[in-house]
Short mmCIF file of C-alpha atoms and ligand atoms in Angstrom, two decimals:
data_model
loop_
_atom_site.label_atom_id
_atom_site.label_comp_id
_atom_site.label_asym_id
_atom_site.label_seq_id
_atom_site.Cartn_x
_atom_site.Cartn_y
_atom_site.Cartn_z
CA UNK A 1 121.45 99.87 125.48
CA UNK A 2 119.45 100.81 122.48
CA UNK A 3 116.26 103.01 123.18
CA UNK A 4 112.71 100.35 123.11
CA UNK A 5 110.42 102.94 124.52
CA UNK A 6 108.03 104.31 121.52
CA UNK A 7 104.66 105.97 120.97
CA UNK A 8 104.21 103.20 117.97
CA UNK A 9 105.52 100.29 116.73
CA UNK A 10 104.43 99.40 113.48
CA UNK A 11 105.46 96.02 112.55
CA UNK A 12 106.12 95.67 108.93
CA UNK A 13 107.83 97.87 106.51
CA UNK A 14 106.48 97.33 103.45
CA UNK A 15 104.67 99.91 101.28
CA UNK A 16 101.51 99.95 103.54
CA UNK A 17 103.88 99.68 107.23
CA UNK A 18 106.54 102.03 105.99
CA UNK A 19 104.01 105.08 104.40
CA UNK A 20 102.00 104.88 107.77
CA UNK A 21 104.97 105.13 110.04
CA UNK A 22 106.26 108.19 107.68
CA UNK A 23 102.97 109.69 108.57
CA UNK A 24 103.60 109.04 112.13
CA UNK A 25 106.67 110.02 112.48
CA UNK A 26 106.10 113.47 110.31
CA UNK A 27 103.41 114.34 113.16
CA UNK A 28 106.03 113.86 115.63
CA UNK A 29 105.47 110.34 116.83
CA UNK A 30 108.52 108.33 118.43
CA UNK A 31 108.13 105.37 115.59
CA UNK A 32 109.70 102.24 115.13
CA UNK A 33 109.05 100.00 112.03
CA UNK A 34 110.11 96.41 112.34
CA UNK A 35 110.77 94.26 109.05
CA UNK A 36 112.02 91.05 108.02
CA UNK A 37 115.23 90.68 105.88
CA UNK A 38 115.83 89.62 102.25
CA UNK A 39 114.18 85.79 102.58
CA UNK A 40 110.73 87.39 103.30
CA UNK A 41 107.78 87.19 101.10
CA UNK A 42 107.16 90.90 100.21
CA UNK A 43 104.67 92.36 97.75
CA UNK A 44 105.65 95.55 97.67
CA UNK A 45 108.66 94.91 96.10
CA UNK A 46 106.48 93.12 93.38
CA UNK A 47 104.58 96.26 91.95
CA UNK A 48 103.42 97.37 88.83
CA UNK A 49 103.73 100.59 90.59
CA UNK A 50 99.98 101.88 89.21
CA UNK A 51 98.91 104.83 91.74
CA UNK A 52 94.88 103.79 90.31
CA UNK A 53 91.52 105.11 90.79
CA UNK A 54 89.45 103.72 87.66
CA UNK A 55 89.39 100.34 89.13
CA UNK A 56 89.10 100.65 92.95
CA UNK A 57 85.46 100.15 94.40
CA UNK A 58 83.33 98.58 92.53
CA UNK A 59 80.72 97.10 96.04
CA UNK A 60 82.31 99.39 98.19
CA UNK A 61 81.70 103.42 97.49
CA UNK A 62 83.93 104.31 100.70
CA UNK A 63 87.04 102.77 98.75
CA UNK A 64 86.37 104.76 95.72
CA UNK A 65 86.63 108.09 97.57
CA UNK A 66 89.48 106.89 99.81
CA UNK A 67 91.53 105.69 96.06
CA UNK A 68 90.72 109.32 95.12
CA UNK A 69 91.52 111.11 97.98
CA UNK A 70 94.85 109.50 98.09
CA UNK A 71 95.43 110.14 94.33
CA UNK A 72 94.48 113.74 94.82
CA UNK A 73 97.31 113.55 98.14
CA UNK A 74 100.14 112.14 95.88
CA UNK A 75 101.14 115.08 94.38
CA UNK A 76 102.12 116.69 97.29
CA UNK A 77 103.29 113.53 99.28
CA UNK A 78 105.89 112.97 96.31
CA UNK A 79 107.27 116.21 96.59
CA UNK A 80 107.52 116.12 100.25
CA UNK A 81 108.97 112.73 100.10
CA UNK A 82 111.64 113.73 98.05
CA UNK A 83 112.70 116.69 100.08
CA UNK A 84 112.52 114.77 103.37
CA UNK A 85 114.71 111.98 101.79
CA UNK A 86 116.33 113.23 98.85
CA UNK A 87 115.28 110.17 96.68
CA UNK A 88 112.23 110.72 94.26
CA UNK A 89 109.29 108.38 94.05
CA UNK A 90 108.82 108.90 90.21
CA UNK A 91 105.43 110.02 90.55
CA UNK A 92 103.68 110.95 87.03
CA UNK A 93 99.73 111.71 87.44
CA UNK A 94 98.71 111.99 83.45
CA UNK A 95 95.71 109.64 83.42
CA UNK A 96 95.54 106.32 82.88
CA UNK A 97 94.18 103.57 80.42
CA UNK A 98 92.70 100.13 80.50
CA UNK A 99 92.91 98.72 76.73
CA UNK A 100 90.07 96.42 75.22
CA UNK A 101 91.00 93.63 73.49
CA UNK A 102 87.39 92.84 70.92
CA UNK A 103 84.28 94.01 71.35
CA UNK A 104 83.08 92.00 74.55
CA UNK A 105 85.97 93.25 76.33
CA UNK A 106 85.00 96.85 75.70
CA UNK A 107 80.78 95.88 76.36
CA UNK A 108 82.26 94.22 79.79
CA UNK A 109 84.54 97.15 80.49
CA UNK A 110 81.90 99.84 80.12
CA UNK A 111 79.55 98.72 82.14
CA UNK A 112 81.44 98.00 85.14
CA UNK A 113 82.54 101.78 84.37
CA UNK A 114 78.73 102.89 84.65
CA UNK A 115 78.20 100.40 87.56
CA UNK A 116 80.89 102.20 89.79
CA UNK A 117 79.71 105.74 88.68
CA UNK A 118 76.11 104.98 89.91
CA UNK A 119 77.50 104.19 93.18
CA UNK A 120 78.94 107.49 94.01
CA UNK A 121 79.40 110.82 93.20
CA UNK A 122 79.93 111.78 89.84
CA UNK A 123 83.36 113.75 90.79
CA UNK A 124 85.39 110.29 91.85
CA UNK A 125 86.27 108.32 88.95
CA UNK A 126 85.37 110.71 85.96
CA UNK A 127 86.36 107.46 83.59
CA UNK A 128 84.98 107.71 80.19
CA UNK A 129 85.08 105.10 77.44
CA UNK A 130 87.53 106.17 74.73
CA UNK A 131 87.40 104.11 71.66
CA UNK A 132 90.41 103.52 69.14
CA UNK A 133 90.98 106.84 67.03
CA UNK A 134 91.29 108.70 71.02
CA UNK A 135 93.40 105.98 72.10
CA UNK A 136 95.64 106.54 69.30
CA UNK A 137 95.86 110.19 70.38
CA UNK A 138 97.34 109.17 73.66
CA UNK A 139 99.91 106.83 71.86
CA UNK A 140 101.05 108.84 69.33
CA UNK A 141 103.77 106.98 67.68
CA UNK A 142 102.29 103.71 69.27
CA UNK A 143 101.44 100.82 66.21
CA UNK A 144 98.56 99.95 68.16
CA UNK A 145 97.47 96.07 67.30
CA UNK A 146 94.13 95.99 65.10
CA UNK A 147 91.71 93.84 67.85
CA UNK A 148 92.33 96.99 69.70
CA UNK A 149 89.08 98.78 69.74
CA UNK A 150 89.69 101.02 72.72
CA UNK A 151 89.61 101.42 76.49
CA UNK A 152 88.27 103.34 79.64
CA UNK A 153 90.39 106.37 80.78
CA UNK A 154 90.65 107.99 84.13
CA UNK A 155 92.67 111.51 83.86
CA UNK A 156 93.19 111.18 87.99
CA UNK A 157 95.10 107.84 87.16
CA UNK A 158 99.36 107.85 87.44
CA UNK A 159 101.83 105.90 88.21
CA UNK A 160 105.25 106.07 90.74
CA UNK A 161 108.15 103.90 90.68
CA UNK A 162 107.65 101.49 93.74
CA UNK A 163 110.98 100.52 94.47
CA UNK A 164 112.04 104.13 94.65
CA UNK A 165 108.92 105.21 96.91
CA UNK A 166 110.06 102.39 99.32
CA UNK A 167 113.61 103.51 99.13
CA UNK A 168 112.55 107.12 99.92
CA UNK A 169 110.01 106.13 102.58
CA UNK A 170 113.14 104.49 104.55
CA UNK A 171 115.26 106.98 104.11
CA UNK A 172 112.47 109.77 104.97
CA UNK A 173 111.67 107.08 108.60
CA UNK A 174 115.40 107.49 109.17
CA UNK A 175 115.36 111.53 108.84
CA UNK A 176 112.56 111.86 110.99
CA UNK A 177 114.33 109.88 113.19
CA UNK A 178 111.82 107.02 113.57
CA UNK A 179 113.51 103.45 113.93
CA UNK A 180 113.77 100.97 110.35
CA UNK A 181 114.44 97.79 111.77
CA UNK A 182 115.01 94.88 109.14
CA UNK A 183 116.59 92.72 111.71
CA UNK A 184 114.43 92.62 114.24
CA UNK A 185 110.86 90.62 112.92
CA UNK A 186 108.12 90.38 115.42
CA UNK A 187 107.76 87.08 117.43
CA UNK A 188 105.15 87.91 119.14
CA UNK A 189 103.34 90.66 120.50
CA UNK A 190 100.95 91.48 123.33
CA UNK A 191 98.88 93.92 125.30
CA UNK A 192 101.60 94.99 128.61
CA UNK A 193 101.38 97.65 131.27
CA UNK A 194 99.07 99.61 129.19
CA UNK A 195 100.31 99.63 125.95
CA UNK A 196 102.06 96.87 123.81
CA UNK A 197 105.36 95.02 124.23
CA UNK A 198 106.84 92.90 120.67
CA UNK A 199 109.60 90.21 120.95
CA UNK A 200 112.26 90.06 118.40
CA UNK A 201 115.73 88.47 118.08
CA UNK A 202 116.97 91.81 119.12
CA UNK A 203 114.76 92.41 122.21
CA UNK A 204 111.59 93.09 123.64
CA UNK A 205 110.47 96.55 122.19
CA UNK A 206 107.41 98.90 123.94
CA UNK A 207 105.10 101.23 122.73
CA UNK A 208 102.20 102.85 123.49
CA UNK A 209 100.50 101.73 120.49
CA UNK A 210 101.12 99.24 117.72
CA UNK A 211 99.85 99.11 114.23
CA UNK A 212 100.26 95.79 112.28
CA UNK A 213 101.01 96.07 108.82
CA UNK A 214 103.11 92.78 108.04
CA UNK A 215 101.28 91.79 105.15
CA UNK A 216 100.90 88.31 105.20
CA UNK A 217 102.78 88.06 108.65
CA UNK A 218 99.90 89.76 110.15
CA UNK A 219 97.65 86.82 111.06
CA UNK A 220 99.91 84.97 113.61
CA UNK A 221 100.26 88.24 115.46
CA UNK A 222 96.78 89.99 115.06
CA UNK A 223 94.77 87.32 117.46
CA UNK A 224 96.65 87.86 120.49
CA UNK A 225 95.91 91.52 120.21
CA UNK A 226 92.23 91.10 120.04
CA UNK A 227 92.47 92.04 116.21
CA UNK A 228 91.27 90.26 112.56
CA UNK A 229 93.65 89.88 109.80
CA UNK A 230 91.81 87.92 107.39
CA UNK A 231 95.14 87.94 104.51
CA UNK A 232 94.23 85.84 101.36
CA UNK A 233 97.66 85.34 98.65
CA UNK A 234 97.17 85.80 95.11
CA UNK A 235 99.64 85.02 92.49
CA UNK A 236 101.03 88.08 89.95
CA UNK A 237 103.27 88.06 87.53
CA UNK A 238 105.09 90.46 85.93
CA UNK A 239 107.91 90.67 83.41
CA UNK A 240 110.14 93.59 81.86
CA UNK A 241 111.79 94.36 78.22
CA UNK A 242 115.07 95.34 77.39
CA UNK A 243 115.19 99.24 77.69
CA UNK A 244 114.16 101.34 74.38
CA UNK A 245 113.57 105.47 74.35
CA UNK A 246 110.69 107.09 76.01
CA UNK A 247 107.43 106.37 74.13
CA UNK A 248 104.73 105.24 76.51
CA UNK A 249 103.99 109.09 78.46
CA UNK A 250 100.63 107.98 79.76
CA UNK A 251 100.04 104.80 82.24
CA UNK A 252 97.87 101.79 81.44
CA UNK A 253 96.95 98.36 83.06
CA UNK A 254 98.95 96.25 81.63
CA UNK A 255 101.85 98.03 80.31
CA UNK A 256 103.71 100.52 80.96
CA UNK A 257 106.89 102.15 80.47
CA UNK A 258 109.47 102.40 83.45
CA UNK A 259 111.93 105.67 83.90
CA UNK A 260 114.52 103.48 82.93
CA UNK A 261 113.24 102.60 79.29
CA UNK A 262 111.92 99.06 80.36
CA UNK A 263 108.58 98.04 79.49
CA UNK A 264 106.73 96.04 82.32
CA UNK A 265 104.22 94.02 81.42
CA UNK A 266 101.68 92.43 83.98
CA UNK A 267 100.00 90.96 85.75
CA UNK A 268 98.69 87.44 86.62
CA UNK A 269 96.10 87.10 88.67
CA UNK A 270 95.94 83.38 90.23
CA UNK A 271 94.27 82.33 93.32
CA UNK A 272 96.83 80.14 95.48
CA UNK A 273 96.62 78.75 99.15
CA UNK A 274 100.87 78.08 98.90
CA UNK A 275 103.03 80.79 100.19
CA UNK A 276 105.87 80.86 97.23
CA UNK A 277 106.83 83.23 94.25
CA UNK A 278 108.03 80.65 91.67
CA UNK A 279 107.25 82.36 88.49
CA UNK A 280 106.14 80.08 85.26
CA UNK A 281 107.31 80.52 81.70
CA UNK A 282 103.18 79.90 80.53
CA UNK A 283 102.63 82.87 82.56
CA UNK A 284 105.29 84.70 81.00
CA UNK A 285 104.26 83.78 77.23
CA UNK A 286 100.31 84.51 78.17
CA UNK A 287 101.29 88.18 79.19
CA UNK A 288 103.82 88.79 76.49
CA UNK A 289 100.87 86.97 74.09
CA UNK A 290 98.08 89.71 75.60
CA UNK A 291 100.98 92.88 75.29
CA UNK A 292 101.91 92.37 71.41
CA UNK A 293 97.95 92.35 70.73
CA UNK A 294 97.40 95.45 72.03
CA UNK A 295 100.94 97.06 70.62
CA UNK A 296 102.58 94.50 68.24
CA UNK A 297 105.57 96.01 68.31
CA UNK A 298 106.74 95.27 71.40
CA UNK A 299 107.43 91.59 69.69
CA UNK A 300 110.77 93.30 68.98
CA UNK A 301 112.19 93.32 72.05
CA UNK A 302 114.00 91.06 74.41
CA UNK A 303 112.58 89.90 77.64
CA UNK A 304 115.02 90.65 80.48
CA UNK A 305 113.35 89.34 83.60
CA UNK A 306 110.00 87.76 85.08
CA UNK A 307 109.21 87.65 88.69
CA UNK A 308 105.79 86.69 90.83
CA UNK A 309 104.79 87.98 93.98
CA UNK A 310 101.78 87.12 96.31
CA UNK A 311 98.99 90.45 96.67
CA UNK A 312 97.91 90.64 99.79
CA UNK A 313 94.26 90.58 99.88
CA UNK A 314 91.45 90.51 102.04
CA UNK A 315 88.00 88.21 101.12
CA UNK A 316 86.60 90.89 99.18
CA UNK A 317 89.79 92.76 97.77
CA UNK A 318 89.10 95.88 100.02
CA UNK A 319 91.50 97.44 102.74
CA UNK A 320 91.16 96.50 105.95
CA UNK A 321 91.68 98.89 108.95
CA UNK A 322 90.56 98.01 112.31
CA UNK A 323 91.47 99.40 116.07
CA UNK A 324 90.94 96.09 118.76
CA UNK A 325 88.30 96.09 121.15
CA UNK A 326 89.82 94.22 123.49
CA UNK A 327 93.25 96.26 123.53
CA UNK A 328 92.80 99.76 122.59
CA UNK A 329 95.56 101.43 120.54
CA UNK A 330 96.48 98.38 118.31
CA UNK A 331 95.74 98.14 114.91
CA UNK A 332 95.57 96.29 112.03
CA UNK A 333 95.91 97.65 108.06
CA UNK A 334 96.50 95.67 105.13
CA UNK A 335 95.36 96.34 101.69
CA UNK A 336 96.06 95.05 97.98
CA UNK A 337 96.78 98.34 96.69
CA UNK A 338 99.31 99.94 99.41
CA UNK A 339 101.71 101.88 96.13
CA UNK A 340 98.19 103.30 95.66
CA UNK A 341 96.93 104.61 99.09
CA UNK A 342 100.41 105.23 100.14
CA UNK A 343 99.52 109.11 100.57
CA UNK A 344 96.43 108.68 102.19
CA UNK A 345 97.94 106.36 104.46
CA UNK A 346 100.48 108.74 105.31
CA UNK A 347 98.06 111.36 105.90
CA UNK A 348 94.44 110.21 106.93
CA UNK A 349 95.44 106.96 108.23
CA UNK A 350 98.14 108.54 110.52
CA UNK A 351 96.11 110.48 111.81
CA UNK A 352 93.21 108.49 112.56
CA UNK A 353 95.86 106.24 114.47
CA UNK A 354 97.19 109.24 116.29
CA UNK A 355 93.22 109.65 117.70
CA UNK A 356 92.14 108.13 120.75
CA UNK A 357 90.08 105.95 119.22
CA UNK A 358 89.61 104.97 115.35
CA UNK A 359 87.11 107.45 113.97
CA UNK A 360 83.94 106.29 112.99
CA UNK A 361 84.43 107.25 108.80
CA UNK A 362 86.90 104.48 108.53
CA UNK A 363 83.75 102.09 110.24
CA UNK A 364 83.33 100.49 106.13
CA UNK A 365 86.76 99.22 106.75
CA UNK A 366 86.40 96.90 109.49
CA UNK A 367 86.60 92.97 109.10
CA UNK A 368 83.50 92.37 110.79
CA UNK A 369 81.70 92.71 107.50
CA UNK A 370 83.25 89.51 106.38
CA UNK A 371 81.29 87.75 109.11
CA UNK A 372 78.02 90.03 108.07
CA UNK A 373 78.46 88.33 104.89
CA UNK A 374 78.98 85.09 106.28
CA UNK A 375 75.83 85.95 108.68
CA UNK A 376 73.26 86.65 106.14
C1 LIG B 401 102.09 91.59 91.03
C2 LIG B 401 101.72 92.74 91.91
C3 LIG B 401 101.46 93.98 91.34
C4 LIG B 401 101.07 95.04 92.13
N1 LIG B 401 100.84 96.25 91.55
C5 LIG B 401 100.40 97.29 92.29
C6 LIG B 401 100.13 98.54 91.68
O1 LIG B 401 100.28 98.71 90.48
N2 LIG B 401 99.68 99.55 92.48
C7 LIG B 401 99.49 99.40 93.81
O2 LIG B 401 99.04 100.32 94.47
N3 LIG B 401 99.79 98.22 94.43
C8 LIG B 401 100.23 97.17 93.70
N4 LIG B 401 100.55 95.98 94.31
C9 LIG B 401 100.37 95.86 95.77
C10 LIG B 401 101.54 96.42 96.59
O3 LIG B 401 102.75 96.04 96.00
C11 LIG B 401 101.61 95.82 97.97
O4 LIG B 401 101.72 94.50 97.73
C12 LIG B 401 100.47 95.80 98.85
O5 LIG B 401 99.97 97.07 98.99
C13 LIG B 401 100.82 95.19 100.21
O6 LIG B 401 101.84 95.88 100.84
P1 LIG B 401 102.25 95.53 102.34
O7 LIG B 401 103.23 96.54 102.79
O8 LIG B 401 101.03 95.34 103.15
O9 LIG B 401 102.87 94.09 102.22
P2 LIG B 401 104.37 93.60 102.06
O10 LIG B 401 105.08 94.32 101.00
O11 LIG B 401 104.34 92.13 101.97
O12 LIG B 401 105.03 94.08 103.40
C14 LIG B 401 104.86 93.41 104.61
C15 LIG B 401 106.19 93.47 105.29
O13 LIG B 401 106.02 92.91 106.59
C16 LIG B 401 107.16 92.15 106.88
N5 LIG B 401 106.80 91.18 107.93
C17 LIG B 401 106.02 90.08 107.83
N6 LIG B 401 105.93 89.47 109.03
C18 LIG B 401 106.66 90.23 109.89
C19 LIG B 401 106.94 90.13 111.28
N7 LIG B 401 106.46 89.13 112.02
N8 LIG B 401 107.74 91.07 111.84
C20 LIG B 401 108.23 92.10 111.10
N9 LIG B 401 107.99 92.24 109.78
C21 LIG B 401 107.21 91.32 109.20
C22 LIG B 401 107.54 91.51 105.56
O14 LIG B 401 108.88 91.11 105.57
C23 LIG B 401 107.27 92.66 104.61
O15 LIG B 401 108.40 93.46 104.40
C24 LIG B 401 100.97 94.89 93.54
C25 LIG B 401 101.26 93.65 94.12
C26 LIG B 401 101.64 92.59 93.33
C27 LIG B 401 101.97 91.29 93.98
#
């Protein structure tokens, strides 16, 4: 009879489920991560694959320095990913761009840019505005379309290739020796004998602790727990080119070039209550419309594929991370932006799990500020 006695079972192994039990499991933690199998509705394997700063924050300062803490972490995390595993996350950390279409896109974009900088120390985002002649020096060799009059640059801004930094985040689980169950989803799960007990097609599995990190599977499990998974879909799009030779070295919003040669292009951003990825061709000519205006001659190539996928967001569009109350030792963490924090969730988030209680800097991450809001 297969082992079901853990320190943690983290239920979900998606970007955010899989990089936290990684981080569990390097610290010596007896780890098993449940997942669904190929029919479930997964962002993480819908990812423009961005590891961004320049963007993350803007109402809440704590997410700023969290984005750049983990950006500063992914350096290493790659590197020790890919010697744990032997498969390499593709991370590239050469700055990053956000192109401005006009005028009033450029107005717009800067002062959101001075907004965030006024709400924290000058050393998180460093993002300047660049205008046209600098951007050109990034794209050299780049026709760039003539409405383009610049952008905002972040130089702590990269990129990694998601499906690859899932891939390696398996195989790394596996090395460590941590359980990566696809067949066995959660059914339910509840406070037991002083720690947690989950139900699954294969079994009841135990831990001492359990972390949910299902995405949007986390609200049927998270109120039996004592714990607050307020998960709101949103609609992306993305779509990729036939492959051409390197020419895109530095990563943008909106397009970028994969290792492959493929240029993705992306993404929508639609608000939805309905829980399915049916992608639209109007979605597929408005980003291919918005990409050949900022570098016309990507009009020369062929459109190979266009998927959707459903972020997984909470009210505001911050991470949430929350220990119960009412059951000690489980946990809740879902974010929009898991390629992102992956590090940081490997390393600060592990660790703050592996505490005996949550520790009090993570406090701005807690759901009950959605019922402040509501409150006041
Ligand atoms: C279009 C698009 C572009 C994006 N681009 C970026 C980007 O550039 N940079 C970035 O950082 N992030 C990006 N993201 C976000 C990122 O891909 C992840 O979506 C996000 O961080 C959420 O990851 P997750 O692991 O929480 O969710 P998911 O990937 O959905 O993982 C949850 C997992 O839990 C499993 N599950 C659900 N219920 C159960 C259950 N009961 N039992 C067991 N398992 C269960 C699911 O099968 C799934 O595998 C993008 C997302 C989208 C949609």
């Amino acid at each position: 009879m297969a082992d079901t006695s853990y320190d943690f079972i983290v239920v979900g192994g998606g970007v955010v489920g899989s990089a936290i039990g990684y981080g569990l499991a390097k610290r010596g933690a007896r780890v098993a991560v449940l997942d669904e199998g190929d029919t479930a509705i997964r962002a993480s394997r819908v990812n423009f694959g961005l590891v961004w700063l320049q963007s993350k924050g803007d109402g809440m300062p704590d997410y700023g320095r969290w984005t750049r803490r983990s950006a500063d972490l992914w350096g290493p995390f790659a590197q020790e990913l890919r010697q744990t595993s032997g498969v390499d996350p593709e991370h590239v950390q050469r700055g990053g761009v956000i192109f401005c279409l006009g005028d009033e896109e450029f107005e717009q974009r800067r002062t959101t840019i001075m907004r965030m900088h006024n709400q924290v120390e000058p050393w998180v985002y460093e993002t300047e505005m660049i205008d046209r002649r600098q951007m050109q020096e990034l794209f050299p060799g780049v026709r760039l379309g003539k409405e383009l009059v610049g952008g905002s640059f972040c130089p702590h801004d990269g990129v990694s290739n998601p499906l690859r930094l899932l891939q390696s985040l398996h195989a790394a689980l596996k090395r460590l020796g941590a359980d990566y169950r696809p067949d066995a989803p959660a059914r339910a799960a509840r406070a037991e004998g002083g720690g947690f007990a989950v139900d699954t097609p294969v079994g009841t599995l135990r831990a001492g602790k359990i972390v949910l990190a299902a995405g949007h599977g986390s609200p049927a499990l998270a109120g039996a727990l004592g714990l607050d998974a307020p998960v709101i879909p949103e609609r992306g799009q993305l779509l990729i080119t036939e492959r051409v030779a390197p020419i895109l070295d530095v990563a943008a919003g909106g397009i970028r070039q994969m290792s492959e040669g493929g240029m993705l292009i992306g993404a929508t951003f639609e608000d939805t209550s309905e829980y399915t990825t049916r992608a639209t061709t109007a979605n597929a000519v408005e980003l291919a419309q918005r990409a050949i205006r900022i570098m016309p001659d990507l009009a020369r190539l062929k459109m190979v594929r266009t998927w959707l996928g459903l972020r997984v967001l909470s009210p505001d569009g911050f991470p949430v991370y929350m220990e119960s109350d009412d059951h000690p030792g489980a946990y809740v963490a879902f974010c929009h932006s898991g390629n992102t924090l992956a590090a940081v969730h490997a390393e600060d988030l592990a660790e703050a799990f592996l505490a005996p209680r949550l520790p009090e800097r993570l406090a701005s991450f807690h759901p009950r500020r959605f019922h402040a809001q509501k409150a006041a």
